[in-house]
Amino acid sequence: MEKPSFSLLMTRRDPSRNMARFYALSIGESLFGDVCLIRDWGRIGTRGRRIVELHRSIAAAEQRLQIVASAKMRRGYCPVSS
């Protein structure tokens, strides 16, 4: 796997609360060849934070990506069209 097989960028903005956040999800490969789900989040304009979750297969990583994405959408995040 050379590059992420799937990636999703979501944002959540609420000017009344001075909120401008991003959440990015992508499926890629670790240094050792494992399939991983990469989760980046933070305030727009900052570097943010990152978690890398290792999975046994691409299907398992895609399933976890869908679970996390739907939870974020329930919280008010909207996908950014490319």
PDB file of N, CA and C in Angstrom, residues 4 7-11 21-27 37-43 46-53 68 72 77:
ATOM      1  N   PRO A   4      -2.522   6.326   1.370  1.00  0.00           N
ATOM      2  CA  PRO A   4      -3.775   5.964   2.036  1.00  0.00           C
ATOM      3  C   PRO A   4      -4.827   5.513   1.035  1.00  0.00           C
ATOM      4  N   SER A   7      -9.328   8.471   2.746  1.00  0.00           N
ATOM      5  CA  SER A   7      -9.122   9.535   3.730  1.00  0.00           C
ATOM      6  C   SER A   7     -10.370  10.398   3.782  1.00  0.00           C
ATOM      7  N   LEU A   8     -10.596  10.988   4.931  1.00  0.00           N
ATOM      8  CA  LEU A   8     -11.776  11.806   5.165  1.00  0.00           C
ATOM      9  C   LEU A   8     -11.371  12.990   6.040  1.00  0.00           C
ATOM     10  N   LEU A   9     -11.758  14.190   5.625  1.00  0.00           N
ATOM     11  CA  LEU A   9     -11.507  15.399   6.400  1.00  0.00           C
ATOM     12  C   LEU A   9     -12.848  16.003   6.787  1.00  0.00           C
ATOM     13  N   MET A  10     -13.015  16.293   8.075  1.00  0.00           N
ATOM     14  CA  MET A  10     -14.252  16.890   8.580  1.00  0.00           C
ATOM     15  C   MET A  10     -13.905  18.126   9.395  1.00  0.00           C
ATOM     16  N   THR A  11     -14.813  19.100   9.385  1.00  0.00           N
ATOM     17  CA  THR A  11     -14.624  20.302  10.195  1.00  0.00           C
ATOM     18  C   THR A  11     -15.886  20.575  11.011  1.00  0.00           C
ATOM     19  N   ARG A  21     -12.697  23.515  14.466  1.00  0.00           N
ATOM     20  CA  ARG A  21     -11.957  22.277  14.670  1.00  0.00           C
ATOM     21  C   ARG A  21     -11.915  21.443  13.399  1.00  0.00           C
ATOM     22  N   PHE A  22     -10.922  20.569  13.320  1.00  0.00           N
ATOM     23  CA  PHE A  22     -10.845  19.625  12.219  1.00  0.00           C
ATOM     24  C   PHE A  22     -10.660  18.220  12.775  1.00  0.00           C
ATOM     25  N   TYR A  23     -11.043  17.250  11.978  1.00  0.00           N
ATOM     26  CA  TYR A  23     -10.831  15.837  12.309  1.00  0.00           C
ATOM     27  C   TYR A  23     -10.543  15.129  11.002  1.00  0.00           C
ATOM     28  N   ALA A  24      -9.394  14.489  10.890  1.00  0.00           N
ATOM     29  CA  ALA A  24      -9.002  13.814   9.661  1.00  0.00           C
ATOM     30  C   ALA A  24      -8.768  12.339   9.949  1.00  0.00           C
ATOM     31  N   LEU A  25      -9.284  11.487   9.064  1.00  0.00           N
ATOM     32  CA  LEU A  25      -9.128  10.044   9.178  1.00  0.00           C
ATOM     33  C   LEU A  25      -8.526   9.516   7.886  1.00  0.00           C
ATOM     34  N   SER A  26      -7.550   8.630   7.992  1.00  0.00           N
ATOM     35  CA  SER A  26      -6.992   8.003   6.792  1.00  0.00           C
ATOM     36  C   SER A  26      -6.503   6.601   7.131  1.00  0.00           C
ATOM     37  N   ILE A  27      -6.519   5.746   6.120  1.00  0.00           N
ATOM     38  CA  ILE A  27      -6.030   4.385   6.263  1.00  0.00           C
ATOM     39  C   ILE A  27      -4.716   4.304   5.515  1.00  0.00           C
ATOM     40  N   LEU A  37      -5.139   2.867  10.995  1.00  0.00           N
ATOM     41  CA  LEU A  37      -6.068   3.985  10.883  1.00  0.00           C
ATOM     42  C   LEU A  37      -5.397   5.163  11.574  1.00  0.00           C
ATOM     43  N   ILE A  38      -5.219   6.243  10.826  1.00  0.00           N
ATOM     44  CA  ILE A  38      -4.547   7.434  11.352  1.00  0.00           C
ATOM     45  C   ILE A  38      -5.612   8.479  11.632  1.00  0.00           C
ATOM     46  N   ARG A  39      -5.665   8.945  12.887  1.00  0.00           N
ATOM     47  CA  ARG A  39      -6.656   9.935  13.315  1.00  0.00           C
ATOM     48  C   ARG A  39      -5.933  11.202  13.744  1.00  0.00           C
ATOM     49  N   ASP A  40      -6.192  12.307  13.044  1.00  0.00           N
ATOM     50  CA  ASP A  40      -5.626  13.615  13.373  1.00  0.00           C
ATOM     51  C   ASP A  40      -6.773  14.551  13.746  1.00  0.00           C
ATOM     52  N   TRP A  41      -6.577  15.366  14.792  1.00  0.00           N
ATOM     53  CA  TRP A  41      -7.612  16.316  15.166  1.00  0.00           C
ATOM     54  C   TRP A  41      -7.002  17.508  15.883  1.00  0.00           C
ATOM     55  N   GLY A  42      -7.780  18.598  15.922  1.00  0.00           N
ATOM     56  CA  GLY A  42      -7.326  19.782  16.636  1.00  0.00           C
ATOM     57  C   GLY A  42      -8.034  21.026  16.138  1.00  0.00           C
ATOM     58  N   ARG A  43      -7.528  22.158  16.566  1.00  0.00           N
ATOM     59  CA  ARG A  43      -8.066  23.441  16.134  1.00  0.00           C
ATOM     60  C   ARG A  43      -7.521  23.748  14.741  1.00  0.00           C
ATOM     61  N   THR A  46      -3.756  24.745  13.547  1.00  0.00           N
ATOM     62  CA  THR A  46      -2.715  24.178  14.406  1.00  0.00           C
ATOM     63  C   THR A  46      -2.307  22.814  13.873  1.00  0.00           C
ATOM     64  N   ARG A  47      -1.265  22.294  14.434  1.00  0.00           N
ATOM     65  CA  ARG A  47      -0.787  20.973  14.042  1.00  0.00           C
ATOM     66  C   ARG A  47      -1.704  19.865  14.553  1.00  0.00           C
ATOM     67  N   GLY A  48      -2.296  20.073  15.701  1.00  0.00           N
ATOM     68  CA  GLY A  48      -3.220  19.104  16.272  1.00  0.00           C
ATOM     69  C   GLY A  48      -2.525  17.914  16.897  1.00  0.00           C
ATOM     70  N   ARG A  49      -3.305  16.878  17.113  1.00  0.00           N
ATOM     71  CA  ARG A  49      -2.809  15.644  17.728  1.00  0.00           C
ATOM     72  C   ARG A  49      -3.032  14.485  16.780  1.00  0.00           C
ATOM     73  N   ARG A  50      -2.361  13.354  17.057  1.00  0.00           N
ATOM     74  CA  ARG A  50      -2.466  12.182  16.178  1.00  0.00           C
ATOM     75  C   ARG A  50      -2.464  10.905  17.000  1.00  0.00           C
ATOM     76  N   ILE A  51      -3.312   9.971  16.577  1.00  0.00           N
ATOM     77  CA  ILE A  51      -3.313   8.607  17.108  1.00  0.00           C
ATOM     78  C   ILE A  51      -3.244   7.663  15.911  1.00  0.00           C
ATOM     79  N   VAL A  52      -2.438   6.631  16.030  1.00  0.00           N
ATOM     80  CA  VAL A  52      -2.341   5.605  14.991  1.00  0.00           C
ATOM     81  C   VAL A  52      -2.835   4.296  15.601  1.00  0.00           C
ATOM     82  N   GLU A  53      -3.909   3.746  15.022  1.00  0.00           N
ATOM     83  CA  GLU A  53      -4.472   2.477  15.486  1.00  0.00           C
ATOM     84  C   GLU A  53      -4.078   1.380  14.505  1.00  0.00           C
ATOM     85  N   VAL A  68     -15.932   5.761  13.680  1.00  0.00           N
ATOM     86  CA  VAL A  68     -15.431   7.041  14.199  1.00  0.00           C
ATOM     87  C   VAL A  68     -16.052   8.203  13.435  1.00  0.00           C
ATOM     88  N   LYS A  72     -18.395  11.301  14.909  1.00  0.00           N
ATOM     89  CA  LYS A  72     -18.035  12.716  14.765  1.00  0.00           C
ATOM     90  C   LYS A  72     -19.145  13.496  14.069  1.00  0.00           C
ATOM     91  N   TYR A  77     -19.657  17.508  13.186  1.00  0.00           N
ATOM     92  CA  TYR A  77     -18.624  17.637  12.158  1.00  0.00           C
ATOM     93  C   TYR A  77     -19.245  17.388  10.789  1.00  0.00           C
TER      94      TYR A  77
END
